[in-house]
């Protein structure tokens, strides 16, 4: 029995789902968001990029987030061998854009977005899970299971899958594709951090890159998110249980972390592990559906690009679905897949070059040439569609060539 009819169903109330739903609602369409969990809920991804702010503004969600006074992230710092530091400041960019983002508990950020879309008139049901979908020629039937094991069906004209790590449509329609990156592991926790001076740190810190790197993100007053990402065997060599003992042992591997945390680690969350986090899809859209956010492709956490992509895909999908429902012809391949794929490809290059070591060569030399630095800074801010930036347009070659030039200059200087 069909319980409800709406224009669009969105699976998942993360950033991708909220942005898409807000835009459709603004455009006058009836939207129903089905969310499996009760918010606030934990999700990883606490450090945002300035590009997110453009997307939140477009969706009418920016003001609500700004009112939360989350901790500002003014840039990113990369540290090598404890003493070499490369700092990118989002105020010094090639692309004209936002000069800051935020770092905060995602539970609070996502709850802010979800509350705001409800306030704006979007219907959102928590603790209900999309279990099956049936595509008919003129509609989509979505089977939902409630927390009390009751089932019901909603009918819609279009379905947006924003289910993130749940990957509902990739699972149901067999759309998942393995990533061509090596399967790496991420291991993370929130810890109490009394030694930190609020607002002074906005950094990603590097341990031994061949084995793992680590992030240190201040997410709230006195609370720091620490994560280790890298080779699974290396991380497991510190304890295959991935428990507090493993975490403490890993903290000791880095002199800076060791001196700062290892005496008295006060865990605020149990450490969590995600193995083989990179994943792709065979297709991003089909008749009456589109995938947004992590449901499409996730590369790597190193440049904190996940929420920027989630909001970007949500914003574009919201617009394109509105057009289609308005009877306009939408070229999904050109206007969605090619556009998004370009952004993914730019970040794919930077992730690849991070692990190849070429980016480190550049980062720790780049201070000497501010023009490259501004261009690379805009990529790190998420402005990966600005074709006036050679480090976007020619990303494939630009990073490798610059690293080669820096290495040759270093060699020449030594002779
Ligand atoms: C180790 C690690 C570190 C990361 N760090 C960063 C970072 O610093 N910055 C950053 O921007 N990104 C980061 N990311 C990426 C970030 O976590 C994701 O890109 C982001 O959360 C994607 O948002 P989303 O809206 O697509 O999905 P989510 O935020 O995952 O939301 C999806 C929602 O769908 C719901 N759902 C799932 N299945 C169903 C179902 N069957 N029915 C109904 N609802 C369902 C879920 O409950 C969930 O609330 C990191 C990722 C990893 C693995």
PDB file of N, CA, C and O in Angstrom, residues 298-345:
ATOM      1  N   UNK A 298      34.392   7.823  -2.969  1.00  0.00           N
ATOM      2  CA  UNK A 298      35.200   8.435  -1.917  1.00  0.00           C
ATOM      3  C   UNK A 298      36.644   8.026  -2.132  1.00  0.00           C
ATOM      4  O   UNK A 298      36.959   6.846  -2.271  1.00  0.00           O
ATOM      5  N   UNK A 299      37.532   9.040  -2.145  1.00  0.00           N
ATOM      6  CA  UNK A 299      38.929   8.776  -2.470  1.00  0.00           C
ATOM      7  C   UNK A 299      39.759   8.538  -1.214  1.00  0.00           C
ATOM      8  O   UNK A 299      40.239   7.434  -0.962  1.00  0.00           O
ATOM      9  N   UNK A 300      39.905   9.606  -0.418  1.00  0.00           N
ATOM     10  CA  UNK A 300      40.838   9.542   0.698  1.00  0.00           C
ATOM     11  C   UNK A 300      40.582  10.747   1.607  1.00  0.00           C
ATOM     12  O   UNK A 300      40.231  11.815   1.105  1.00  0.00           O
ATOM     13  N   UNK A 301      40.804  10.588   2.916  1.00  0.00           N
ATOM     14  CA  UNK A 301      40.533  11.734   3.796  1.00  0.00           C
ATOM     15  C   UNK A 301      41.599  12.814   3.777  1.00  0.00           C
ATOM     16  O   UNK A 301      41.392  13.879   4.373  1.00  0.00           O
ATOM     17  N   UNK A 302      42.739  12.603   3.093  1.00  0.00           N
ATOM     18  CA  UNK A 302      43.888  13.473   3.337  1.00  0.00           C
ATOM     19  C   UNK A 302      43.604  14.958   3.116  1.00  0.00           C
ATOM     20  O   UNK A 302      44.086  15.788   3.875  1.00  0.00           O
ATOM     21  N   UNK A 303      42.818  15.327   2.128  1.00  0.00           N
ATOM     22  CA  UNK A 303      42.596  16.759   1.899  1.00  0.00           C
ATOM     23  C   UNK A 303      41.218  17.229   2.364  1.00  0.00           C
ATOM     24  O   UNK A 303      40.743  18.289   1.953  1.00  0.00           O
ATOM     25  N   UNK A 304      40.573  16.451   3.201  1.00  0.00           N
ATOM     26  CA  UNK A 304      39.293  16.857   3.811  1.00  0.00           C
ATOM     27  C   UNK A 304      38.276  17.298   2.764  1.00  0.00           C
ATOM     28  O   UNK A 304      37.566  18.289   2.940  1.00  0.00           O
ATOM     29  N   UNK A 305      38.213  16.569   1.660  1.00  0.00           N
ATOM     30  CA  UNK A 305      37.357  17.014   0.553  1.00  0.00           C
ATOM     31  C   UNK A 305      35.954  16.392   0.581  1.00  0.00           C
ATOM     32  O   UNK A 305      35.102  16.768  -0.225  1.00  0.00           O
ATOM     33  N   UNK A 306      35.703  15.437   1.496  1.00  0.00           N
ATOM     34  CA  UNK A 306      34.449  14.677   1.462  1.00  0.00           C
ATOM     35  C   UNK A 306      33.190  15.520   1.553  1.00  0.00           C
ATOM     36  O   UNK A 306      32.273  15.378   0.749  1.00  0.00           O
ATOM     37  N   UNK A 307      33.138  16.433   2.536  1.00  0.00           N
ATOM     38  CA  UNK A 307      31.909  17.224   2.716  1.00  0.00           C
ATOM     39  C   UNK A 307      31.791  18.271   1.600  1.00  0.00           C
ATOM     40  O   UNK A 307      30.688  18.610   1.162  1.00  0.00           O
ATOM     41  N   UNK A 308      32.951  18.748   1.111  1.00  0.00           N
ATOM     42  CA  UNK A 308      32.893  19.683  -0.019  1.00  0.00           C
ATOM     43  C   UNK A 308      32.235  18.978  -1.219  1.00  0.00           C
ATOM     44  O   UNK A 308      31.355  19.548  -1.879  1.00  0.00           O
ATOM     45  N   UNK A 309      32.618  17.731  -1.487  1.00  0.00           N
ATOM     46  CA  UNK A 309      32.000  16.992  -2.591  1.00  0.00           C
ATOM     47  C   UNK A 309      30.550  16.641  -2.292  1.00  0.00           C
ATOM     48  O   UNK A 309      29.702  16.653  -3.182  1.00  0.00           O
ATOM     49  N   UNK A 310      30.283  16.313  -1.032  1.00  0.00           N
ATOM     50  CA  UNK A 310      28.897  15.969  -0.664  1.00  0.00           C
ATOM     51  C   UNK A 310      27.984  17.172  -0.932  1.00  0.00           C
ATOM     52  O   UNK A 310      26.911  17.029  -1.529  1.00  0.00           O
ATOM     53  N   UNK A 311      28.434  18.360  -0.517  1.00  0.00           N
ATOM     54  CA  UNK A 311      27.578  19.541  -0.706  1.00  0.00           C
ATOM     55  C   UNK A 311      27.547  19.972  -2.179  1.00  0.00           C
ATOM     56  O   UNK A 311      26.527  20.435  -2.670  1.00  0.00           O
ATOM     57  N   UNK A 312      28.654  19.779  -2.880  1.00  0.00           N
ATOM     58  CA  UNK A 312      28.702  20.147  -4.313  1.00  0.00           C
ATOM     59  C   UNK A 312      27.734  19.254  -5.106  1.00  0.00           C
ATOM     60  O   UNK A 312      26.908  19.749  -5.889  1.00  0.00           O
ATOM     61  N   UNK A 313      27.830  17.947  -4.892  1.00  0.00           N
ATOM     62  CA  UNK A 313      26.949  17.026  -5.628  1.00  0.00           C
ATOM     63  C   UNK A 313      25.495  17.260  -5.220  1.00  0.00           C
ATOM     64  O   UNK A 313      24.601  17.249  -6.077  1.00  0.00           O
ATOM     65  N   UNK A 314      25.262  17.497  -3.923  1.00  0.00           N
ATOM     66  CA  UNK A 314      23.896  17.763  -3.460  1.00  0.00           C
ATOM     67  C   UNK A 314      23.320  18.997  -4.130  1.00  0.00           C
ATOM     68  O   UNK A 314      22.162  19.011  -4.570  1.00  0.00           O
ATOM     69  N   UNK A 315      24.151  20.050  -4.231  1.00  0.00           N
ATOM     70  CA  UNK A 315      23.670  21.321  -4.801  1.00  0.00           C
ATOM     71  C   UNK A 315      23.364  21.157  -6.294  1.00  0.00           C
ATOM     72  O   UNK A 315      22.318  21.618  -6.778  1.00  0.00           O
ATOM     73  N   UNK A 316      24.248  20.490  -7.021  1.00  0.00           N
ATOM     74  CA  UNK A 316      24.013  20.353  -8.462  1.00  0.00           C
ATOM     75  C   UNK A 316      22.827  19.432  -8.707  1.00  0.00           C
ATOM     76  O   UNK A 316      21.963  19.716  -9.547  1.00  0.00           O
ATOM     77  N   UNK A 317      22.784  18.324  -7.972  1.00  0.00           N
ATOM     78  CA  UNK A 317      21.668  17.393  -8.162  1.00  0.00           C
ATOM     79  C   UNK A 317      20.343  18.097  -7.846  1.00  0.00           C
ATOM     80  O   UNK A 317      19.355  17.927  -8.571  1.00  0.00           O
ATOM     81  N   UNK A 318      20.326  18.904  -6.776  1.00  0.00           N
ATOM     82  CA  UNK A 318      19.097  19.631  -6.422  1.00  0.00           C
ATOM     83  C   UNK A 318      18.611  20.490  -7.577  1.00  0.00           C
ATOM     84  O   UNK A 318      17.416  20.497  -7.915  1.00  0.00           O
ATOM     85  N   UNK A 319      19.543  21.184  -8.208  1.00  0.00           N
ATOM     86  CA  UNK A 319      19.192  22.035  -9.359  1.00  0.00           C
ATOM     87  C   UNK A 319      18.709  21.213 -10.552  1.00  0.00           C
ATOM     88  O   UNK A 319      17.704  21.542 -11.182  1.00  0.00           O
ATOM     89  N   UNK A 320      19.462  20.157 -10.867  1.00  0.00           N
ATOM     90  CA  UNK A 320      19.138  19.382 -12.082  1.00  0.00           C
ATOM     91  C   UNK A 320      17.822  18.613 -11.926  1.00  0.00           C
ATOM     92  O   UNK A 320      17.026  18.533 -12.869  1.00  0.00           O
ATOM     93  N   UNK A 321      17.586  18.082 -10.730  1.00  0.00           N
ATOM     94  CA  UNK A 321      16.308  17.375 -10.514  1.00  0.00           C
ATOM     95  C   UNK A 321      15.157  18.379 -10.631  1.00  0.00           C
ATOM     96  O   UNK A 321      14.119  18.083 -11.245  1.00  0.00           O
ATOM     97  N   UNK A 322      15.358  19.583 -10.083  1.00  0.00           N
ATOM     98  CA  UNK A 322      14.315  20.625 -10.206  1.00  0.00           C
ATOM     99  C   UNK A 322      14.002  20.887 -11.677  1.00  0.00           C
ATOM    100  O   UNK A 322      12.834  20.977 -12.077  1.00  0.00           O
ATOM    101  N   UNK A 323      15.052  21.014 -12.487  1.00  0.00           N
ATOM    102  CA  UNK A 323      14.851  21.285 -13.918  1.00  0.00           C
ATOM    103  C   UNK A 323      14.088  20.138 -14.572  1.00  0.00           C
ATOM    104  O   UNK A 323      13.150  20.361 -15.337  1.00  0.00           O
ATOM    105  N   UNK A 324      14.502  18.917 -14.269  1.00  0.00           N
ATOM    106  CA  UNK A 324      13.837  17.757 -14.891  1.00  0.00           C
ATOM    107  C   UNK A 324      12.358  17.703 -14.500  1.00  0.00           C
ATOM    108  O   UNK A 324      11.495  17.459 -15.332  1.00  0.00           O
ATOM    109  N   UNK A 325      12.074  17.964 -13.222  1.00  0.00           N
ATOM    110  CA  UNK A 325      10.677  17.932 -12.778  1.00  0.00           C
ATOM    111  C   UNK A 325       9.877  19.078 -13.398  1.00  0.00           C
ATOM    112  O   UNK A 325       8.659  19.005 -13.516  1.00  0.00           O
ATOM    113  N   UNK A 326      10.598  20.112 -13.810  1.00  0.00           N
ATOM    114  CA  UNK A 326       9.940  21.251 -14.455  1.00  0.00           C
ATOM    115  C   UNK A 326       9.734  21.007 -15.951  1.00  0.00           C
ATOM    116  O   UNK A 326       9.288  21.898 -16.674  1.00  0.00           O
ATOM    117  N   UNK A 327      10.112  19.817 -16.415  1.00  0.00           N
ATOM    118  CA  UNK A 327       9.895  19.465 -17.831  1.00  0.00           C
ATOM    119  C   UNK A 327      11.044  19.864 -18.738  1.00  0.00           C
ATOM    120  O   UNK A 327      10.976  19.683 -19.955  1.00  0.00           O
ATOM    121  N   UNK A 328      12.140  20.399 -18.154  1.00  0.00           N
ATOM    122  CA  UNK A 328      13.280  20.772 -18.997  1.00  0.00           C
ATOM    123  C   UNK A 328      14.140  19.538 -19.268  1.00  0.00           C
ATOM    124  O   UNK A 328      14.159  18.594 -18.473  1.00  0.00           O
ATOM    125  N   UNK A 329      14.861  19.584 -20.410  1.00  0.00           N
ATOM    126  CA  UNK A 329      15.736  18.455 -20.732  1.00  0.00           C
ATOM    127  C   UNK A 329      17.052  18.632 -19.968  1.00  0.00           C
ATOM    128  O   UNK A 329      17.652  19.699 -19.995  1.00  0.00           O
ATOM    129  N   UNK A 330      17.470  17.579 -19.289  1.00  0.00           N
ATOM    130  CA  UNK A 330      18.713  17.648 -18.514  1.00  0.00           C
ATOM    131  C   UNK A 330      19.738  16.700 -19.132  1.00  0.00           C
ATOM    132  O   UNK A 330      19.440  15.527 -19.361  1.00  0.00           O
ATOM    133  N   UNK A 331      20.905  17.237 -19.402  1.00  0.00           N
ATOM    134  CA  UNK A 331      21.987  16.386 -19.892  1.00  0.00           C
ATOM    135  C   UNK A 331      22.805  15.942 -18.676  1.00  0.00           C
ATOM    136  O   UNK A 331      23.774  16.588 -18.271  1.00  0.00           O
ATOM    137  N   UNK A 332      22.394  14.847 -18.071  1.00  0.00           N
ATOM    138  CA  UNK A 332      23.003  14.390 -16.816  1.00  0.00           C
ATOM    139  C   UNK A 332      24.491  14.079 -16.981  1.00  0.00           C
ATOM    140  O   UNK A 332      25.292  14.320 -16.089  1.00  0.00           O
ATOM    141  N   UNK A 333      24.842  13.526 -18.159  1.00  0.00           N
ATOM    142  CA  UNK A 333      26.257  13.174 -18.331  1.00  0.00           C
ATOM    143  C   UNK A 333      27.135  14.413 -18.335  1.00  0.00           C
ATOM    144  O   UNK A 333      28.166  14.458 -17.683  1.00  0.00           O
ATOM    145  N   UNK A 334      26.693  15.425 -19.074  1.00  0.00           N
ATOM    146  CA  UNK A 334      27.520  16.630 -19.199  1.00  0.00           C
ATOM    147  C   UNK A 334      27.434  17.476 -17.913  1.00  0.00           C
ATOM    148  O   UNK A 334      28.452  17.878 -17.362  1.00  0.00           O
ATOM    149  N   UNK A 335      26.202  17.727 -17.481  1.00  0.00           N
ATOM    150  CA  UNK A 335      26.013  18.698 -16.392  1.00  0.00           C
ATOM    151  C   UNK A 335      26.270  18.119 -15.000  1.00  0.00           C
ATOM    152  O   UNK A 335      26.445  18.866 -14.043  1.00  0.00           O
ATOM    153  N   UNK A 336      26.265  16.813 -14.894  1.00  0.00           N
ATOM    154  CA  UNK A 336      26.513  16.218 -13.579  1.00  0.00           C
ATOM    155  C   UNK A 336      27.792  15.364 -13.595  1.00  0.00           C
ATOM    156  O   UNK A 336      28.783  15.714 -12.968  1.00  0.00           O
ATOM    157  N   UNK A 337      27.762  14.291 -14.387  1.00  0.00           N
ATOM    158  CA  UNK A 337      28.875  13.329 -14.304  1.00  0.00           C
ATOM    159  C   UNK A 337      30.205  13.978 -14.702  1.00  0.00           C
ATOM    160  O   UNK A 337      31.186  13.894 -13.956  1.00  0.00           O
ATOM    161  N   UNK A 338      30.235  14.663 -15.850  1.00  0.00           N
ATOM    162  CA  UNK A 338      31.517  15.236 -16.307  1.00  0.00           C
ATOM    163  C   UNK A 338      32.022  16.287 -15.325  1.00  0.00           C
ATOM    164  O   UNK A 338      33.210  16.360 -15.035  1.00  0.00           O
ATOM    165  N   UNK A 339      31.094  17.102 -14.829  1.00  0.00           N
ATOM    166  CA  UNK A 339      31.472  18.161 -13.889  1.00  0.00           C
ATOM    167  C   UNK A 339      32.064  17.552 -12.603  1.00  0.00           C
ATOM    168  O   UNK A 339      33.153  17.906 -12.170  1.00  0.00           O
ATOM    169  N   UNK A 340      31.327  16.625 -12.033  1.00  0.00           N
ATOM    170  CA  UNK A 340      31.778  16.019 -10.770  1.00  0.00           C
ATOM    171  C   UNK A 340      33.064  15.222 -10.990  1.00  0.00           C
ATOM    172  O   UNK A 340      34.001  15.277 -10.196  1.00  0.00           O
ATOM    173  N   UNK A 341      33.084  14.489 -12.113  1.00  0.00           N
ATOM    174  CA  UNK A 341      34.259  13.663 -12.391  1.00  0.00           C
ATOM    175  C   UNK A 341      35.518  14.525 -12.511  1.00  0.00           C
ATOM    176  O   UNK A 341      36.586  14.137 -12.065  1.00  0.00           O
ATOM    177  N   UNK A 342      35.357  15.719 -13.080  1.00  0.00           N
ATOM    178  CA  UNK A 342      36.517  16.621 -13.182  1.00  0.00           C
ATOM    179  C   UNK A 342      37.063  16.922 -11.772  1.00  0.00           C
ATOM    180  O   UNK A 342      38.265  16.819 -11.523  1.00  0.00           O
ATOM    181  N   UNK A 343      36.158  17.290 -10.857  1.00  0.00           N
ATOM    182  CA  UNK A 343      36.592  17.614  -9.484  1.00  0.00           C
ATOM    183  C   UNK A 343      37.237  16.403  -8.814  1.00  0.00           C
ATOM    184  O   UNK A 343      38.273  16.524  -8.153  1.00  0.00           O
ATOM    185  N   UNK A 344      36.625  15.233  -9.016  1.00  0.00           N
ATOM    186  CA  UNK A 344      37.187  14.006  -8.419  1.00  0.00           C
ATOM    187  C   UNK A 344      38.590  13.761  -9.000  1.00  0.00           C
ATOM    188  O   UNK A 344      39.528  13.433  -8.273  1.00  0.00           O
ATOM    189  N   UNK A 345      38.725  13.973 -10.318  1.00  0.00           N
ATOM    190  CA  UNK A 345      40.020  13.710 -10.950  1.00  0.00           C
ATOM    191  C   UNK A 345      41.114  14.639 -10.430  1.00  0.00           C
ATOM    192  O   UNK A 345      42.254  14.227 -10.258  1.00  0.00           O
TER     193      UNK A 345
END
